[in-house]
PDB file of C-alpha atoms in Angstrom:
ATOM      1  CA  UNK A 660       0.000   0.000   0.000  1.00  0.00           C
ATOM      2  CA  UNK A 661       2.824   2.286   0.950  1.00  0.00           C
ATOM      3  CA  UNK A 662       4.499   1.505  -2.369  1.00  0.00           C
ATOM      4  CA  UNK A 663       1.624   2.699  -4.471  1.00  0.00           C
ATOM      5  CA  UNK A 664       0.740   5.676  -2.357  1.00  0.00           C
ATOM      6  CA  UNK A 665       4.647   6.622  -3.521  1.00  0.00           C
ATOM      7  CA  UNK A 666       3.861   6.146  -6.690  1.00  0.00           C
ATOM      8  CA  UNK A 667       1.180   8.318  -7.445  1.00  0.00           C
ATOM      9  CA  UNK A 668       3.074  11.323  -5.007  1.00  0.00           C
ATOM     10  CA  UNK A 669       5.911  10.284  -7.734  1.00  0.00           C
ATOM     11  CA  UNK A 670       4.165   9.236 -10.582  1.00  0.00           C
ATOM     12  CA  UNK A 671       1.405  11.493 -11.444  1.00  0.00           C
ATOM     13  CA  UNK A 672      -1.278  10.469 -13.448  1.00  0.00           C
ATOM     14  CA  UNK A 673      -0.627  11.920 -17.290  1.00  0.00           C
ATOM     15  CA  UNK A 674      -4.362  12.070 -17.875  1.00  0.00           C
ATOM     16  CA  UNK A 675      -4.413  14.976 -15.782  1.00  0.00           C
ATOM     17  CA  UNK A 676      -3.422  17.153 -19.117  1.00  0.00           C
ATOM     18  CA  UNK A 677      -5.946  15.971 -21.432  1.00  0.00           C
ATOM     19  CA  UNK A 678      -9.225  17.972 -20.111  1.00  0.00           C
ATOM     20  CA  UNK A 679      -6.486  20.920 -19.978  1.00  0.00           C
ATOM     21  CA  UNK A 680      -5.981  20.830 -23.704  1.00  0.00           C
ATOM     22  CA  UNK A 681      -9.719  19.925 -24.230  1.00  0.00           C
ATOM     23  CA  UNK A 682     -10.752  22.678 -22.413  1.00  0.00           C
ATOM     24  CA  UNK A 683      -8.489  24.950 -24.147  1.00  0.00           C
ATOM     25  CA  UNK A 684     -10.013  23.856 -27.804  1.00  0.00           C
ATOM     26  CA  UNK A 685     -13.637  24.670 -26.267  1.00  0.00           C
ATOM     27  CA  UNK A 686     -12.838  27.732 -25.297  1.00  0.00           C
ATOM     28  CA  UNK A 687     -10.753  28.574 -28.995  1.00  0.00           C
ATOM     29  CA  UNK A 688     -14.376  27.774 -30.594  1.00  0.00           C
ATOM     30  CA  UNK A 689     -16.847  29.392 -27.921  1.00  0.00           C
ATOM     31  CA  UNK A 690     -14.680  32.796 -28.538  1.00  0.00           C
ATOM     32  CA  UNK A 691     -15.077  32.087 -32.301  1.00  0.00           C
ATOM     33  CA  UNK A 692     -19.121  31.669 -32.390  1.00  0.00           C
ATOM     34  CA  UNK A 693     -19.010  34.927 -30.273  1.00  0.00           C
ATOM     35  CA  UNK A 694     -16.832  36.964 -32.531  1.00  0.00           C
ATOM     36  CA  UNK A 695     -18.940  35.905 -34.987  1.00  0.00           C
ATOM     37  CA  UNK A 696     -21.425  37.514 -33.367  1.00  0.00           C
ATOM     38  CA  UNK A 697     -19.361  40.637 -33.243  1.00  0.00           C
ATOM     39  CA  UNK A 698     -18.930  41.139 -36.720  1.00  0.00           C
ATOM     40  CA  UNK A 699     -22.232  40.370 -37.364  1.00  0.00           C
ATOM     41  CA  UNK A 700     -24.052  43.226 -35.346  1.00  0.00           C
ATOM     42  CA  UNK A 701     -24.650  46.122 -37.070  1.00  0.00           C
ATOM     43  CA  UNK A 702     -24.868  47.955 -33.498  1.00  0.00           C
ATOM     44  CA  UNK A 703     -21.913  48.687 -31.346  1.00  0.00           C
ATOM     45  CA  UNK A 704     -24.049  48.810 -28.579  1.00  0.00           C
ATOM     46  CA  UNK A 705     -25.388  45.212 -28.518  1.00  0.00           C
ATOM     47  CA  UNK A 706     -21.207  44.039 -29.206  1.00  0.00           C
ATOM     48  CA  UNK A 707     -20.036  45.378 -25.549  1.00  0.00           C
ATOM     49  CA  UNK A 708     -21.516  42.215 -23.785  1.00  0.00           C
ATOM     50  CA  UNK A 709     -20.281  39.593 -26.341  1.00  0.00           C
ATOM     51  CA  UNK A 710     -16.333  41.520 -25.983  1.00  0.00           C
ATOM     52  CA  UNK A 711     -16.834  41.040 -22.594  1.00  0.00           C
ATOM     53  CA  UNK A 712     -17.513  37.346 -22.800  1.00  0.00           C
ATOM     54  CA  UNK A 713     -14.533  37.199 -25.129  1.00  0.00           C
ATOM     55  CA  UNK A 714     -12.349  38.601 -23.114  1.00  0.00           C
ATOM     56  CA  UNK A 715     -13.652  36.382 -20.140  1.00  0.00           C
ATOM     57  CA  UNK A 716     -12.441  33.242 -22.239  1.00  0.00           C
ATOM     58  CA  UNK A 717      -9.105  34.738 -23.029  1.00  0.00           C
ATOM     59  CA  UNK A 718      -8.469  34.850 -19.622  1.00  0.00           C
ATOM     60  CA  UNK A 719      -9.825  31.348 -18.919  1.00  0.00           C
ATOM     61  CA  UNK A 720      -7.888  30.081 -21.120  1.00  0.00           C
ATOM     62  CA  UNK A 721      -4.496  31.596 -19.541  1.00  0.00           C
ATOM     63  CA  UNK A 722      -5.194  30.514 -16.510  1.00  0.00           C
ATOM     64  CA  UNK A 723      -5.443  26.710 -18.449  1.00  0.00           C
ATOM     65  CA  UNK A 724      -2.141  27.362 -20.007  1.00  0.00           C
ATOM     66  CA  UNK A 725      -0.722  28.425 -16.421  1.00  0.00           C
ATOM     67  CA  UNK A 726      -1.892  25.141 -15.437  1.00  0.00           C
ATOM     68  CA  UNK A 727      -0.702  23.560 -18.012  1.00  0.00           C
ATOM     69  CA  UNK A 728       2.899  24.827 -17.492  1.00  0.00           C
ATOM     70  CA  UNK A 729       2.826  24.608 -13.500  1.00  0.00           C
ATOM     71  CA  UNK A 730       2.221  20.956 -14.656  1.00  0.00           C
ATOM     72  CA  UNK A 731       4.721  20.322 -16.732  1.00  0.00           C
ATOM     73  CA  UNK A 732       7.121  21.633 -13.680  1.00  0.00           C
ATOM     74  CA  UNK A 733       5.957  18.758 -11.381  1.00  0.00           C
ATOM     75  CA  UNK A 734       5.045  15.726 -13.565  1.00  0.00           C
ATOM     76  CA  UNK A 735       7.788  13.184 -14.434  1.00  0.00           C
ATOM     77  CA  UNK A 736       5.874  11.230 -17.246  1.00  0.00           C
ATOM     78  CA  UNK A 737       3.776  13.119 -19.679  1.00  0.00           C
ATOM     79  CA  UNK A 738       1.706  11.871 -22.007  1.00  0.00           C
ATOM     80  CA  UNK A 739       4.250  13.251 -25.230  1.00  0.00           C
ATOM     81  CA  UNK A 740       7.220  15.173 -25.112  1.00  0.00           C
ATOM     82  CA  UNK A 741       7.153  18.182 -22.951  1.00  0.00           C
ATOM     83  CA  UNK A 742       8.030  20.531 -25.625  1.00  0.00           C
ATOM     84  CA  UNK A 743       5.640  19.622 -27.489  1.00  0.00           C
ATOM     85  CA  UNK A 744       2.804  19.835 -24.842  1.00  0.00           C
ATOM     86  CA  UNK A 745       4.459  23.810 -24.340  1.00  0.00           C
ATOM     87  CA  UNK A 746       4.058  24.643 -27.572  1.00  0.00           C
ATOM     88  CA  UNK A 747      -0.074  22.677 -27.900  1.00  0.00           C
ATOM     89  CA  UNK A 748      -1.063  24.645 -25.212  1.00  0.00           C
ATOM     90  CA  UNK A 749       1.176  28.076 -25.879  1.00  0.00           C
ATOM     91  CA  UNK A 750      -0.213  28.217 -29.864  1.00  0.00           C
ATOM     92  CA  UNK A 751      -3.875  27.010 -28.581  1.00  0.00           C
ATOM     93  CA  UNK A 752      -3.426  30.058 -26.342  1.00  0.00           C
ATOM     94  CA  UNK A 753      -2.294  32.081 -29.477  1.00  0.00           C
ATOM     95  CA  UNK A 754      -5.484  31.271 -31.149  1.00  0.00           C
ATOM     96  CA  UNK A 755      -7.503  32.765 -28.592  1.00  0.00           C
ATOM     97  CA  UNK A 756      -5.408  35.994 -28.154  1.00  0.00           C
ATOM     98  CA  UNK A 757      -5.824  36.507 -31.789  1.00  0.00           C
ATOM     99  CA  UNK A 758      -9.691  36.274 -31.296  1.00  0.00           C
ATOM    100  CA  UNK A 759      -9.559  38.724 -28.751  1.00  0.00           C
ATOM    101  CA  UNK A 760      -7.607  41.279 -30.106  1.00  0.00           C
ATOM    102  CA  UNK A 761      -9.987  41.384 -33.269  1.00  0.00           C
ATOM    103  CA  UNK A 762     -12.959  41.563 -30.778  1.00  0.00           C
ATOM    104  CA  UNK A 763     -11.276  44.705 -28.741  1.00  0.00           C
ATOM    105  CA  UNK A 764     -10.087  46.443 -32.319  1.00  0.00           C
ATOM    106  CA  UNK A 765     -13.781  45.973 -33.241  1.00  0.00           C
ATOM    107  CA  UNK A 766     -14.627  47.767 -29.754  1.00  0.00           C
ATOM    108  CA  UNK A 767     -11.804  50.476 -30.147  1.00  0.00           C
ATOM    109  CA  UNK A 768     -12.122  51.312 -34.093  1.00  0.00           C
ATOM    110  CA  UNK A 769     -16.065  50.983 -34.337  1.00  0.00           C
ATOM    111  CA  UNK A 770     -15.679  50.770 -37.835  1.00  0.00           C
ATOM    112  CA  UNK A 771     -18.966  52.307 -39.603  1.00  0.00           C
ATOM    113  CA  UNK A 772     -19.145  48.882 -41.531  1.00  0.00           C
ATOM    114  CA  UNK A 773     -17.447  45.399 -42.279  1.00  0.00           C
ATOM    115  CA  UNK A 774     -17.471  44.116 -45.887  1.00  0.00           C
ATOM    116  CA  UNK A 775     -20.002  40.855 -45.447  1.00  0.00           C
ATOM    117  CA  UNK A 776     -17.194  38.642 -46.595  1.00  0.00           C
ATOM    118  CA  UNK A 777     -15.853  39.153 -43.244  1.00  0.00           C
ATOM    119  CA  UNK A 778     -17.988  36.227 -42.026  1.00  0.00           C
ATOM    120  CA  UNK A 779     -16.944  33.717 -44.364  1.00  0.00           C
ATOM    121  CA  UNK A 780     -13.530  34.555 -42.770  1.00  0.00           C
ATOM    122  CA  UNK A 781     -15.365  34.027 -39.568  1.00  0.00           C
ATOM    123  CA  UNK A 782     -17.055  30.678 -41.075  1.00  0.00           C
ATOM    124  CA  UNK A 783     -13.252  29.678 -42.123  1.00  0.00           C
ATOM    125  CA  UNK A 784     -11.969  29.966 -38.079  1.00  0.00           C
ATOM    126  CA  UNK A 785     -15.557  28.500 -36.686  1.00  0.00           C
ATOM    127  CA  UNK A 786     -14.711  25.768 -38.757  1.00  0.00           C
ATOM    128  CA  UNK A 787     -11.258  25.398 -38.040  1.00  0.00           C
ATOM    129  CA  UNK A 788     -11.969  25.429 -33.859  1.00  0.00           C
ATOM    130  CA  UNK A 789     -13.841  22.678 -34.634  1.00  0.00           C
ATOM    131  CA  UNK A 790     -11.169  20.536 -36.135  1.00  0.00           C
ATOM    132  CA  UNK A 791      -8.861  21.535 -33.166  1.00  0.00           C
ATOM    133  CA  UNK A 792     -11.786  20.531 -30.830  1.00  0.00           C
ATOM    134  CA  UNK A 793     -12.048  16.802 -32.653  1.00  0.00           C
ATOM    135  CA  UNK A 794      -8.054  16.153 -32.740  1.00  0.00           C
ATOM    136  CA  UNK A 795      -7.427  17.406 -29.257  1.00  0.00           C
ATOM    137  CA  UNK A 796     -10.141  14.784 -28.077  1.00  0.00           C
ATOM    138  CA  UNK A 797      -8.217  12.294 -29.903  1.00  0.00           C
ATOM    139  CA  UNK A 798      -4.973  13.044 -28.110  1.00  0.00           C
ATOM    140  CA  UNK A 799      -5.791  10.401 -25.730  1.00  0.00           C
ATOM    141  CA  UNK A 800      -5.117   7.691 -27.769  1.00  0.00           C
ATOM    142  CA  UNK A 801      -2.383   8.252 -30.179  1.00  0.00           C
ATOM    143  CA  UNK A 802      -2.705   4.671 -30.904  1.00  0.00           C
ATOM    144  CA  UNK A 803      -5.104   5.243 -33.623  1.00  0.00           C
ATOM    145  CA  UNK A 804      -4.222   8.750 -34.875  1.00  0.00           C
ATOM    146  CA  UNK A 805      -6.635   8.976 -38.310  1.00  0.00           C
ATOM    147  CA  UNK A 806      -8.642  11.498 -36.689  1.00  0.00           C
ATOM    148  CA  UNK A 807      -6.116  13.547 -35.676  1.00  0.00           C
ATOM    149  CA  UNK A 808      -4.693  13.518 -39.112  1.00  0.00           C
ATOM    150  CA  UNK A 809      -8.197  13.615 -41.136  1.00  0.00           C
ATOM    151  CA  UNK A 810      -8.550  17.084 -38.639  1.00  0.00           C
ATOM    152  CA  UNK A 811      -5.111  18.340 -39.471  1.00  0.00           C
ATOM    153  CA  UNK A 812      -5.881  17.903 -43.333  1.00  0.00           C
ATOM    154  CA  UNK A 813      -9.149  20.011 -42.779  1.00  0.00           C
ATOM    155  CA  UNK A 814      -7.524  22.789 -40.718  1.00  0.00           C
ATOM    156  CA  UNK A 815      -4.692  22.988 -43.399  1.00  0.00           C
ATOM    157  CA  UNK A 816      -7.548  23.455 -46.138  1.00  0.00           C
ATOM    158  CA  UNK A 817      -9.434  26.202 -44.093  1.00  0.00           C
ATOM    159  CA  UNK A 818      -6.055  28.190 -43.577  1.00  0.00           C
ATOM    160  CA  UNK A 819      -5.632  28.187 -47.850  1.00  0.00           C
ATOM    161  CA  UNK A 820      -9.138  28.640 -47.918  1.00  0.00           C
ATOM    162  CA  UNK A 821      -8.632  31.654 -45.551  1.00  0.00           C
ATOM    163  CA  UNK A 822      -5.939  33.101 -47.315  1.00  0.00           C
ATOM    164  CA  UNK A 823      -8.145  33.392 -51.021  1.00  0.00           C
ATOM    165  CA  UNK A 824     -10.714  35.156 -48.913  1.00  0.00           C
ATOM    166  CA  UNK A 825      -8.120  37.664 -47.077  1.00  0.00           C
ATOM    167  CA  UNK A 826      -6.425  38.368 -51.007  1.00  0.00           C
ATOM    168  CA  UNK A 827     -10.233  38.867 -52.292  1.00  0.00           C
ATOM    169  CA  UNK A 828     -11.090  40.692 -49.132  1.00  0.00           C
ATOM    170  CA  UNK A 829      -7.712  43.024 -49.298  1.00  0.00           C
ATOM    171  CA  UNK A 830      -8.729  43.944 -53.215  1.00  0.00           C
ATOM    172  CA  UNK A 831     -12.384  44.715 -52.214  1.00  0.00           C
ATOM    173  CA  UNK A 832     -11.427  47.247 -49.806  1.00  0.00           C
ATOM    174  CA  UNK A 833      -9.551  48.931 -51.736  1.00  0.00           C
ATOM    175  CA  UNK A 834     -11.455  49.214 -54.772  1.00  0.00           C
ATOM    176  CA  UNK A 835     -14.629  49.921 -52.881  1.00  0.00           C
ATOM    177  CA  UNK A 836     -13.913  51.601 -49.752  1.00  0.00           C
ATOM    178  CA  UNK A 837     -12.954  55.809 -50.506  1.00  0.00           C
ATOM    179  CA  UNK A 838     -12.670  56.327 -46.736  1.00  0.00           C
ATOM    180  CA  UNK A 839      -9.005  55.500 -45.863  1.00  0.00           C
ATOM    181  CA  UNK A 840      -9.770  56.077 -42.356  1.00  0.00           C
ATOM    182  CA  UNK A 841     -12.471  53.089 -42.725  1.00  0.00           C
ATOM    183  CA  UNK A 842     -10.219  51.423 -44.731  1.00  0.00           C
ATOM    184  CA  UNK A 843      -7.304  51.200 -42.606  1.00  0.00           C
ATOM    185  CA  UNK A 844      -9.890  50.141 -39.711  1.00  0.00           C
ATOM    186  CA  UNK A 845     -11.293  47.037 -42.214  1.00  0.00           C
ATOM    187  CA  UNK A 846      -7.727  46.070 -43.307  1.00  0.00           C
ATOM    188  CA  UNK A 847      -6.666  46.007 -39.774  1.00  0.00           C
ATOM    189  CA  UNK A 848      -9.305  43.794 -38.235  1.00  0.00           C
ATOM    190  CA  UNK A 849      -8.684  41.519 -41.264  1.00  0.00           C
ATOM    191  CA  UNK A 850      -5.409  40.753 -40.661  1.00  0.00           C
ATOM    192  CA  UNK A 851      -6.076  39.578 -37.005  1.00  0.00           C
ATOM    193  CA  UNK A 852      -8.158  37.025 -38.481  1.00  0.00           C
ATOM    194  CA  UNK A 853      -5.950  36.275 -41.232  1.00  0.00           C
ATOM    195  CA  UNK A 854      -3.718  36.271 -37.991  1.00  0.00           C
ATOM    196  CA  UNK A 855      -6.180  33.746 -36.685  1.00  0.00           C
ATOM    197  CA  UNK A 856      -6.407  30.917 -39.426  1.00  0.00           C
ATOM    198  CA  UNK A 857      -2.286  31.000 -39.369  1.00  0.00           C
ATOM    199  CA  UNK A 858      -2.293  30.438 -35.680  1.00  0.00           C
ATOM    200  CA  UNK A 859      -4.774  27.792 -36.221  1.00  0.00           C
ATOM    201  CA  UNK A 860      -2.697  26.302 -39.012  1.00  0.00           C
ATOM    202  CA  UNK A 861       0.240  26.384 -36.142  1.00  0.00           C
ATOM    203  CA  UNK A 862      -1.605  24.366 -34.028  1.00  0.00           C
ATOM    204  CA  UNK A 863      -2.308  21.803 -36.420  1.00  0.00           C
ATOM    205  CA  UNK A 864       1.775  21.226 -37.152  1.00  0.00           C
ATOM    206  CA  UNK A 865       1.860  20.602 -33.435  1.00  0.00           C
ATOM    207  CA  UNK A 866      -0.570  17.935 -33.278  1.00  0.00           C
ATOM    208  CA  UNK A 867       1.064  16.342 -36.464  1.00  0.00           C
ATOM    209  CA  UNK A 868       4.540  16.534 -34.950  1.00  0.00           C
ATOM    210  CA  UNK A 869       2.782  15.009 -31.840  1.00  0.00           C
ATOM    211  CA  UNK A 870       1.647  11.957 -34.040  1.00  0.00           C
ATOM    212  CA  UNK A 871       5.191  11.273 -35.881  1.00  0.00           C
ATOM    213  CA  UNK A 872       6.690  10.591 -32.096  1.00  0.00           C
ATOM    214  CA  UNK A 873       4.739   8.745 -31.029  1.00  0.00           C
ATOM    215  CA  UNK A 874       4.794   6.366 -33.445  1.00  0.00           C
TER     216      UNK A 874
END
């Protein structure tokens, strides 16, 4: 009895990361429904409580990555390398910071309008939370890792996707848009979620760098 009471003081239990990282992908979509929101409210008014809410999951999801870290520091067997569990959680953190900073340029430019292809950018991230959400559920059993992959694939896609719609976006604005004040705001915001999809993209190497060592 002794012996295994040691062993989990010494030993403790890997799984402990896994609802860490899940909870981290929840929050990475929640914030991307709501900034979705955001862009799609015409009235800057009725955006203030959904920022907030944003900004309430950014910092939920530090305090996760905190945890996350402060973990790392007192477990001797982790579930993967520990580098590469640093860099899951620190670009799944990235993802979210991104989201946020769009939100509170939103809140601090209160552009007079966004172009309407800004939601299929917002569509594009949505989309590729999702994927993050479905191969960070998977991370539990790296035995069988054709979700993982299959979700990797799709968030790779969405990124290119992404990037057609920023290039179309970029030429819109400035072939429509004669306020350069407005303009600047629009190109601004854009590139945070441009910003977004690449951070997304960053996340997926991880999990695919993940899968190559552990097999």
């Amino acid at each position: 009895m002794a012996k295994g009471i040691l062993r989990r003081i010494l030993l403790p239990k890997e799984e402990k990361f896994f609802p860490m990282f899940e909870a981290l992908a929840d929050y990475l979509f929640q914030s991307a429904e709501i900034l979705a929101k955001v862009i799609d409210s015409p009235n800057p008014a009725g955006q203030e409580e959904s920022i907030k809410q944003i900004k309430q999951l950014e910092k939920k999801a530090d305090d996760v990555a905190h945890g996350v870290f402060d973990a790392l520091d007192v477990t001797f067997i982790t579930p993967f390398d520990r580098e590469d569990i640093h860099q899951l959680t620190s670009k799944m953190d990235d993802v979210l910071d991104y989201i946020n900073s769009a939100s509170q340029q939103i809140k601090l430019y209160q552009p007079q309008k966004l172009l309407p292809q800004f939601t299929e950018m917002m569509i594009v991230i949505i989309h590729g939370c999702q994927q993050v959400q479905i191969a960070v559920k998977e991370l539990r059993n790296l035995k069988n890792p054709e979700n993982i992959t299959t979700a990797c694939v799709k968030i790779n896609e969405l990124e290119n996707l992404a990037d057609d719609i920023y290039h179309k976006l970029i030429s819109e604005l400035f072939t429509s848009e004669d306020n350069a004040i407005e303009l600047i705001k629009n190109k601004e915001i854009l590139e945070t979620l441009e910003q977004t999809t690449d951070a997304l993209e960053d996340v997926s190497d991880i999990l695919k760098t993940i899968i190559i060592k552990s097999a």
